[in-house]
Coordinates of N, CA and C in Angstrom, one line a residue:
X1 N -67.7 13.4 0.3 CA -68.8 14.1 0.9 C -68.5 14.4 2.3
X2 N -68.8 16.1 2.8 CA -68.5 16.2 4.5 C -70.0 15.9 4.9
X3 N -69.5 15.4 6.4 CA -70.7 15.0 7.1 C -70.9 16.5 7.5
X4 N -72.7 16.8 7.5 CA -72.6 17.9 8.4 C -73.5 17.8 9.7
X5 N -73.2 18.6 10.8 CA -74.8 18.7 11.6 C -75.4 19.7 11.4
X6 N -75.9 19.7 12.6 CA -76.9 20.9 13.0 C -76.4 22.3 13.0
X7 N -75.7 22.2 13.7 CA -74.6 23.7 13.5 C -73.9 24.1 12.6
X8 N -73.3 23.0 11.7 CA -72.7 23.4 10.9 C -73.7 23.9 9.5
X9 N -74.7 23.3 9.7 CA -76.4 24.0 8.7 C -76.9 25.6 9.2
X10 N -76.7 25.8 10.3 CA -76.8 27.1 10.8 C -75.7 28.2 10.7
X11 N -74.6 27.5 10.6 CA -73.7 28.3 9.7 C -73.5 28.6 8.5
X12 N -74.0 27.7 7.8 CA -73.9 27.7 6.1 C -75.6 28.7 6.4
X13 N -76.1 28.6 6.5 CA -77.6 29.4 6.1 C -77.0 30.9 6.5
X14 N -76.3 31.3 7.5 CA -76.3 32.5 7.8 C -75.0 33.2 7.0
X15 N -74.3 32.2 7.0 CA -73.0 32.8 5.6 C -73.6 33.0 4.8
X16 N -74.4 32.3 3.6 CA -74.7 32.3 2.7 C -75.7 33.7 2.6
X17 N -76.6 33.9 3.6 CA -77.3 35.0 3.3 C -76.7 36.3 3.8
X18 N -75.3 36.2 4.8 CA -74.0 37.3 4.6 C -73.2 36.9 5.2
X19 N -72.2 37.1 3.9 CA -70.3 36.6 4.1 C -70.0 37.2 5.0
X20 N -70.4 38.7 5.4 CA -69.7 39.5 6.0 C -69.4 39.6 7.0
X21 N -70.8 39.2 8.0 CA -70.9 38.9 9.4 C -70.1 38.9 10.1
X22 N -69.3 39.2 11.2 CA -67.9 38.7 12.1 C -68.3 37.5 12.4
X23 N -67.5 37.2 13.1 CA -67.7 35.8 14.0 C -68.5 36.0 14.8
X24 N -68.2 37.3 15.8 CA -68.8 37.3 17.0 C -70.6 37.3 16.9
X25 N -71.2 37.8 15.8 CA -72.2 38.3 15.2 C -72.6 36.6 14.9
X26 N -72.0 35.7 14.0 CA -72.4 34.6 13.9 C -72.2 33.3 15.1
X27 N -71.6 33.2 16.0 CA -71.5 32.8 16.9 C -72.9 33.1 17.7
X28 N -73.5 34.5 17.7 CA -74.7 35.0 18.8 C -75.6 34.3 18.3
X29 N -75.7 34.4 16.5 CA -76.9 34.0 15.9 C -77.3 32.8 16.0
X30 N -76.4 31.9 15.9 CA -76.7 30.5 16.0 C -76.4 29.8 17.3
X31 N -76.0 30.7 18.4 CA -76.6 29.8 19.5 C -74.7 29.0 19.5
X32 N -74.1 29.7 19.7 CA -72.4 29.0 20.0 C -71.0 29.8 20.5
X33 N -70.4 30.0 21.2 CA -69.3 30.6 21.8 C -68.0 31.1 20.4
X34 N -67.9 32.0 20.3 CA -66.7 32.3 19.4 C -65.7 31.4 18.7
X35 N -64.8 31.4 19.4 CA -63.7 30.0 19.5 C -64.1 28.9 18.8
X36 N -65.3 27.9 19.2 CA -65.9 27.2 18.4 C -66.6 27.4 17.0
X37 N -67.2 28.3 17.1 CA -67.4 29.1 15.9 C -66.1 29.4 14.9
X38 N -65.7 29.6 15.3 CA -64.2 29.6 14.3 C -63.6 28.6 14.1
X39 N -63.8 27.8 14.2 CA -63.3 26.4 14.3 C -64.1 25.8 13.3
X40 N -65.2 25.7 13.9 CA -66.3 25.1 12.6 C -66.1 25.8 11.2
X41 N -65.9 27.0 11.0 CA -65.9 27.7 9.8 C -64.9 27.5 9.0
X42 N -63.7 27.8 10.3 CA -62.3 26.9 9.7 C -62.5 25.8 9.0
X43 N -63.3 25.0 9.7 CA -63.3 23.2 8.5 C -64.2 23.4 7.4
X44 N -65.2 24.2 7.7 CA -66.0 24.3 6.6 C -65.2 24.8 5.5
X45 N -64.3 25.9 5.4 CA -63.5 26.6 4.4 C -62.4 25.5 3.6
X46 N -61.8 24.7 5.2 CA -60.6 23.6 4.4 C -61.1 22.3 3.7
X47 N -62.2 22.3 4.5 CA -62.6 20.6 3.4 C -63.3 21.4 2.1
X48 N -63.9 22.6 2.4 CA -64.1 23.0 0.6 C -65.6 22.8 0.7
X49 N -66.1 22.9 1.5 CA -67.9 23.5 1.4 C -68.1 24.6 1.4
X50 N -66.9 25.5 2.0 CA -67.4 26.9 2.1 C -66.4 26.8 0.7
X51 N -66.4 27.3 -0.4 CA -65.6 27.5 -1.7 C -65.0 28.9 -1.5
X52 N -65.6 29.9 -1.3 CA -65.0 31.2 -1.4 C -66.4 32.1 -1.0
X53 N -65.7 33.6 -0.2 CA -66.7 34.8 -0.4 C -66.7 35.9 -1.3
X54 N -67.7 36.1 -1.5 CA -67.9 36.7 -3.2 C -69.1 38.2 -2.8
X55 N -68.6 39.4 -3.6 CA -69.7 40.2 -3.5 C -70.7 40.4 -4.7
X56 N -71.8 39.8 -4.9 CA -73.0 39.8 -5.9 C -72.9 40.9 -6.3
X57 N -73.0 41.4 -7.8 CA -73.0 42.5 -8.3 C -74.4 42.1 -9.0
X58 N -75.4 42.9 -9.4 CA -76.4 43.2 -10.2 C -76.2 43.6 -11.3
X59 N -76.0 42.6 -12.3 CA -75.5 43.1 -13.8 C -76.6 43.9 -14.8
X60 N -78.1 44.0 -14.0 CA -78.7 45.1 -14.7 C -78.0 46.8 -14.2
X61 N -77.6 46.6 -13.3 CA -77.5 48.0 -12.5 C -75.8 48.2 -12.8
X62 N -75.2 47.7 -13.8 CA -73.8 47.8 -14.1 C -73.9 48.3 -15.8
X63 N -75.0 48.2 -15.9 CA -75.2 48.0 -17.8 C -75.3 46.8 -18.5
X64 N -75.2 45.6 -17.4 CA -75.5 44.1 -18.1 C -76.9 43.7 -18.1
X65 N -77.8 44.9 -18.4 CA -79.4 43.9 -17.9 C -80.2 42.9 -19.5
X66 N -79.3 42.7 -20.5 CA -79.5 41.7 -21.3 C -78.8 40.4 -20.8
X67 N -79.9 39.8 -20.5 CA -79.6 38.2 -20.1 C -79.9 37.2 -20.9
X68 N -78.9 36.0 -21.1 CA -79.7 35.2 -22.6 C -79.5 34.1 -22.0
X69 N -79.7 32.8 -22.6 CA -79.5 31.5 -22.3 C -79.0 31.0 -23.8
X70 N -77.9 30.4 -23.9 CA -77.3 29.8 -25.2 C -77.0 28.6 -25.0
X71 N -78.1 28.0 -25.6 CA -77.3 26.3 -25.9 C -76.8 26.1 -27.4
X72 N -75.6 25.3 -26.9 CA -74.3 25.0 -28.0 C -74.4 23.5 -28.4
X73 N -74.6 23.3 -29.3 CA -74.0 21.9 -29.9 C -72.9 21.9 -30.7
X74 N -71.8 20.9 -30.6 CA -70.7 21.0 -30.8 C -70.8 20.1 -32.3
X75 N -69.8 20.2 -33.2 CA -69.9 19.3 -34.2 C -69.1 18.0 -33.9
X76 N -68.5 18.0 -33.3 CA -68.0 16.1 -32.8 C -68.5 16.8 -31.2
X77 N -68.5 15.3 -30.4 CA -68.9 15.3 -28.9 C -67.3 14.1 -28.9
X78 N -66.0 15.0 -28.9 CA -64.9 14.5 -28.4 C -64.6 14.5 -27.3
X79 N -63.5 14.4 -26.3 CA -62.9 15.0 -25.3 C -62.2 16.2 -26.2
X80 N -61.0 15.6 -27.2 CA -60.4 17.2 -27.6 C -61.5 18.3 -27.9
X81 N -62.5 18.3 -28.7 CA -63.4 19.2 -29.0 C -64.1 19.5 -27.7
X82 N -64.3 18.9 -26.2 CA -64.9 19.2 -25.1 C -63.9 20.0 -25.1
X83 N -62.8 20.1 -24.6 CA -61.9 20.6 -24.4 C -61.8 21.9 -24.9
X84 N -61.5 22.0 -26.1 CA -61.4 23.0 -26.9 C -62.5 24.1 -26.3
X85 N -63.5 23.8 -26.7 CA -64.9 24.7 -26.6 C -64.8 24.8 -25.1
X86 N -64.6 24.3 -23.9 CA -64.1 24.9 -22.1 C -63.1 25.4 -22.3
X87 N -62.0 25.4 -22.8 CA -61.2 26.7 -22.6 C -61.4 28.1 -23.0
X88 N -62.0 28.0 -24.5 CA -62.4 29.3 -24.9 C -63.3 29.6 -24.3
X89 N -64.4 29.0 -23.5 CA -65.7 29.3 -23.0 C -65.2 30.6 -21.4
X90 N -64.4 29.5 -21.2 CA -63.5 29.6 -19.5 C -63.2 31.5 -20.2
X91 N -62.3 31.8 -21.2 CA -61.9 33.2 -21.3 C -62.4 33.9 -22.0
X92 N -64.2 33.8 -22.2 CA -65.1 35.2 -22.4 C -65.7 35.5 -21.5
X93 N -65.3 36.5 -20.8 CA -65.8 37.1 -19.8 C -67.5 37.6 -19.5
X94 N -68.7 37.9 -21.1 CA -69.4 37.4 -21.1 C -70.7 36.5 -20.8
X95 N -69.7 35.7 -20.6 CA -70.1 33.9 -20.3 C -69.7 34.2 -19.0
X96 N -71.0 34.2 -18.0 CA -71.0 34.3 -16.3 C -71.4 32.7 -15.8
X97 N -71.8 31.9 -17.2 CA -72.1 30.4 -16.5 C -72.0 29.6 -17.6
X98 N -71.0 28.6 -17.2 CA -71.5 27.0 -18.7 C -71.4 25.8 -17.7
X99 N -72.5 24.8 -18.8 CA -72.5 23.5 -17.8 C -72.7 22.4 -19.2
X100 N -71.9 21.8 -19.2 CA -72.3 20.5 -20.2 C -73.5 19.6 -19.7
X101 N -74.2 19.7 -20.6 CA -75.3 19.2 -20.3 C -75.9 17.8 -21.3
X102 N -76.7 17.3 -20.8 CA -77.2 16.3 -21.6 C -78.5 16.4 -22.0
X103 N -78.6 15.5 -23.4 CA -79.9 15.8 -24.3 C -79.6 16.5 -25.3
X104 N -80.1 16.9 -26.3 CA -80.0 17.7 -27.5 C -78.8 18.7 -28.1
X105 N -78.4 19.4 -26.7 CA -77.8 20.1 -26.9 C -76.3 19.9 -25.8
X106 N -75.0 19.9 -26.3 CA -74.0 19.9 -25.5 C -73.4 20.9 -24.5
X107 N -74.2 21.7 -24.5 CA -73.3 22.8 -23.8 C -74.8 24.1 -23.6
X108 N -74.9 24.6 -21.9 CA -75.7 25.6 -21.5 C -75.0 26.8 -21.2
X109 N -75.2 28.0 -22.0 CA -74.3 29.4 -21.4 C -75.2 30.1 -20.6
X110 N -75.1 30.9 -19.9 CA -75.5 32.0 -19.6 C -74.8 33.2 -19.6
X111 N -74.9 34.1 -20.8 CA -74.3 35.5 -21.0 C -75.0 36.6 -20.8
X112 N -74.1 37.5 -20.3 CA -74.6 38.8 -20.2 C -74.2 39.6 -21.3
X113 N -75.1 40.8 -21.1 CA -74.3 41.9 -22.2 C -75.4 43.4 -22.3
X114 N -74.9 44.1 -22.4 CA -75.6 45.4 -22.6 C -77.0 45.7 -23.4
X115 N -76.9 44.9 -24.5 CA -78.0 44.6 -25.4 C -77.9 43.8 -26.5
X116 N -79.0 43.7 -27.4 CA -79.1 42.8 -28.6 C -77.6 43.2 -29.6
X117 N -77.2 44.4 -29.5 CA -76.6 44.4 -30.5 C -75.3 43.8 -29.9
X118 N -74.3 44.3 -28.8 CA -73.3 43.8 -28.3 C -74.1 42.2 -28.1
X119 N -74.2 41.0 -27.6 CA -74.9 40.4 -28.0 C -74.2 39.5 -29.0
X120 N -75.1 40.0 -30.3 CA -75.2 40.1 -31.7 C -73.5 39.8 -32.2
X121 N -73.1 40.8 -31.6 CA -71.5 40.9 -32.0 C -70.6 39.8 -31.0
X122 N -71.3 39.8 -29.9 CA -70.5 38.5 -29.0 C -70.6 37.0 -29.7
X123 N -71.5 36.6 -30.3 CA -71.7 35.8 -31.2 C -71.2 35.9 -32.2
X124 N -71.0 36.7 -33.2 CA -70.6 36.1 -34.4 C -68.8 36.6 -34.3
X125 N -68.3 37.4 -33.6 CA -67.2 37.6 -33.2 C -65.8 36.7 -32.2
X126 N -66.7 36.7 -31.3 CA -65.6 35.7 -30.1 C -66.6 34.2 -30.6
X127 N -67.9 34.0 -29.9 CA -68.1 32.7 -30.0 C -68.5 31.7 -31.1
X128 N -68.7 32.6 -32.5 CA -68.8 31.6 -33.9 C -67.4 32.1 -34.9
X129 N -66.2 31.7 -34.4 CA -65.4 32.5 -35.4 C -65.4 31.1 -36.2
X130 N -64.5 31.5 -37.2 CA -64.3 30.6 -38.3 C -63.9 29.2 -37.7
X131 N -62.8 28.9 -36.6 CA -62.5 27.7 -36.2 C -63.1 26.8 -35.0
X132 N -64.4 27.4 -34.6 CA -65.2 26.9 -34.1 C -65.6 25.5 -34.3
X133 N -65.4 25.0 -33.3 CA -66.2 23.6 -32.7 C -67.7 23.6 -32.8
X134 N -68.4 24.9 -32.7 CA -69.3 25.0 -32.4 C -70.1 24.6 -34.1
X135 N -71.7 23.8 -33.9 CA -72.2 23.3 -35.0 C -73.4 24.3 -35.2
X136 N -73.8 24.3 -33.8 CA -75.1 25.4 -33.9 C -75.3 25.7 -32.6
X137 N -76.5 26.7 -32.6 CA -76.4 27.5 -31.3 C -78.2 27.9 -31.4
X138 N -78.7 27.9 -30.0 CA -79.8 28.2 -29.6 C -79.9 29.1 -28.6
X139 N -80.2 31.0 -29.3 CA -80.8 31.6 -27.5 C -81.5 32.2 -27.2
X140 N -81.9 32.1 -26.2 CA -83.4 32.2 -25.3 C -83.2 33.9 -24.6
X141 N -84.1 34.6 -24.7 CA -83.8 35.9 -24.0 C -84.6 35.9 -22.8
X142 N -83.7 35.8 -22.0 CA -84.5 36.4 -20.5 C -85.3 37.5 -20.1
X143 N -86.3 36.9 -20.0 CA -87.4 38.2 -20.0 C -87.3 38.8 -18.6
X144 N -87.8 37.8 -17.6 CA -87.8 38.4 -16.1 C -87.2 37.1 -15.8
X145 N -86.5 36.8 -14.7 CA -86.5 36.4 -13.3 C -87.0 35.9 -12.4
X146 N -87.3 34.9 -12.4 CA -88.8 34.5 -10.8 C -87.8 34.2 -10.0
X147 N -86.9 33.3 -9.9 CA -86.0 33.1 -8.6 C -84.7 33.0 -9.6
X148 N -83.6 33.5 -8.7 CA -82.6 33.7 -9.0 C -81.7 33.6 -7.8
X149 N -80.9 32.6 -7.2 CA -79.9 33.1 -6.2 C -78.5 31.3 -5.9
X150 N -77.8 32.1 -5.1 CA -76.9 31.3 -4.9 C -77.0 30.3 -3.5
X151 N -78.0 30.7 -2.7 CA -77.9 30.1 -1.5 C -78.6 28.8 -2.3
X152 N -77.8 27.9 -1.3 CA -78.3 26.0 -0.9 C -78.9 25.7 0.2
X153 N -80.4 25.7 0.5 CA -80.7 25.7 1.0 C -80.3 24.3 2.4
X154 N -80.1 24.6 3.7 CA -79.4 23.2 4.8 C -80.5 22.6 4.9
X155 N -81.7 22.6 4.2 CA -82.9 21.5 4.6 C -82.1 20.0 3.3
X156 N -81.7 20.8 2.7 CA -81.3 19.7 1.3 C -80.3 18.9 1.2
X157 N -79.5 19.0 2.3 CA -78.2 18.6 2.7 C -78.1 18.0 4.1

């Protein structure tokens, strides 16, 4: 775990709400001289808090506005069958989120897709084919949205 302060929270809050910023621009905002500013961002990047910058696409506004929730139960709970089911998971593109999860069900997706019928066909095509791990499947259609985003809030940390 990196220690952080005060500054380095004022930098994570203002990346997070834009990558794009220059330095000089984030340097003004939070109250710090350039040079140091780049320095700090530097370590944030190499110890791996800052992961990477990413531009958010809006998968309604691309043709992806079917959003579902799929939970998976596997028929063994192995490592090989973990396994199995995260690689194939890992290369359907689809699949914008999985998290192994505990309780009932082994495994949480979040897929996108154009509608019920592509959907329809992502399921019984790519993710229930005949050699599937998978035992059964549960999904939820996303109706609306109340919060949705990527920022971590520096009060939490």
């Amino acid at each position: 775990m990196t220690v952080l302060d005060e500054m380095d929270r004022k930098i994570l809050d203002v990346l997070q709400a834009d990558g794009r910023i220059t330095n000089l621009e984030l340097a003004e905002r939070i109250g710090l001289s350039s040079a140091p500013c780049m320095r700090r961002v530097r370590t944030l990047e190499e110890t791996g808090v800052i992961k990477s910058y990413v531009a958010l696409v809006d998968a309604a506004r691309v043709g992806l506005g079917f959003d579902v929730i799929v939970e998976v139960r596997l028929k063994q709970q192995t490592r090989e069958s973990f396994a199995r089911f995260e690689k194939k998971v890992t290369g359907l593109p689809e699949v914008v989120e999985c998290c192994m999860i505990a309780g009932d069900w082994d495994y949480s997706l979040r897929v996108v897709s154009s509608d019920l019928a592509r959907y329809q066909s992502f399921i019984l095509d790519r993710l229930m084919h005949p050699d599937s791990d998978i035992a059964s499947y549960r999904t939820t259609i996303i109706l609306r949205k109340i919060k949705s985003t990527t920022k971590i809030d520096s009060s939490l940390f």
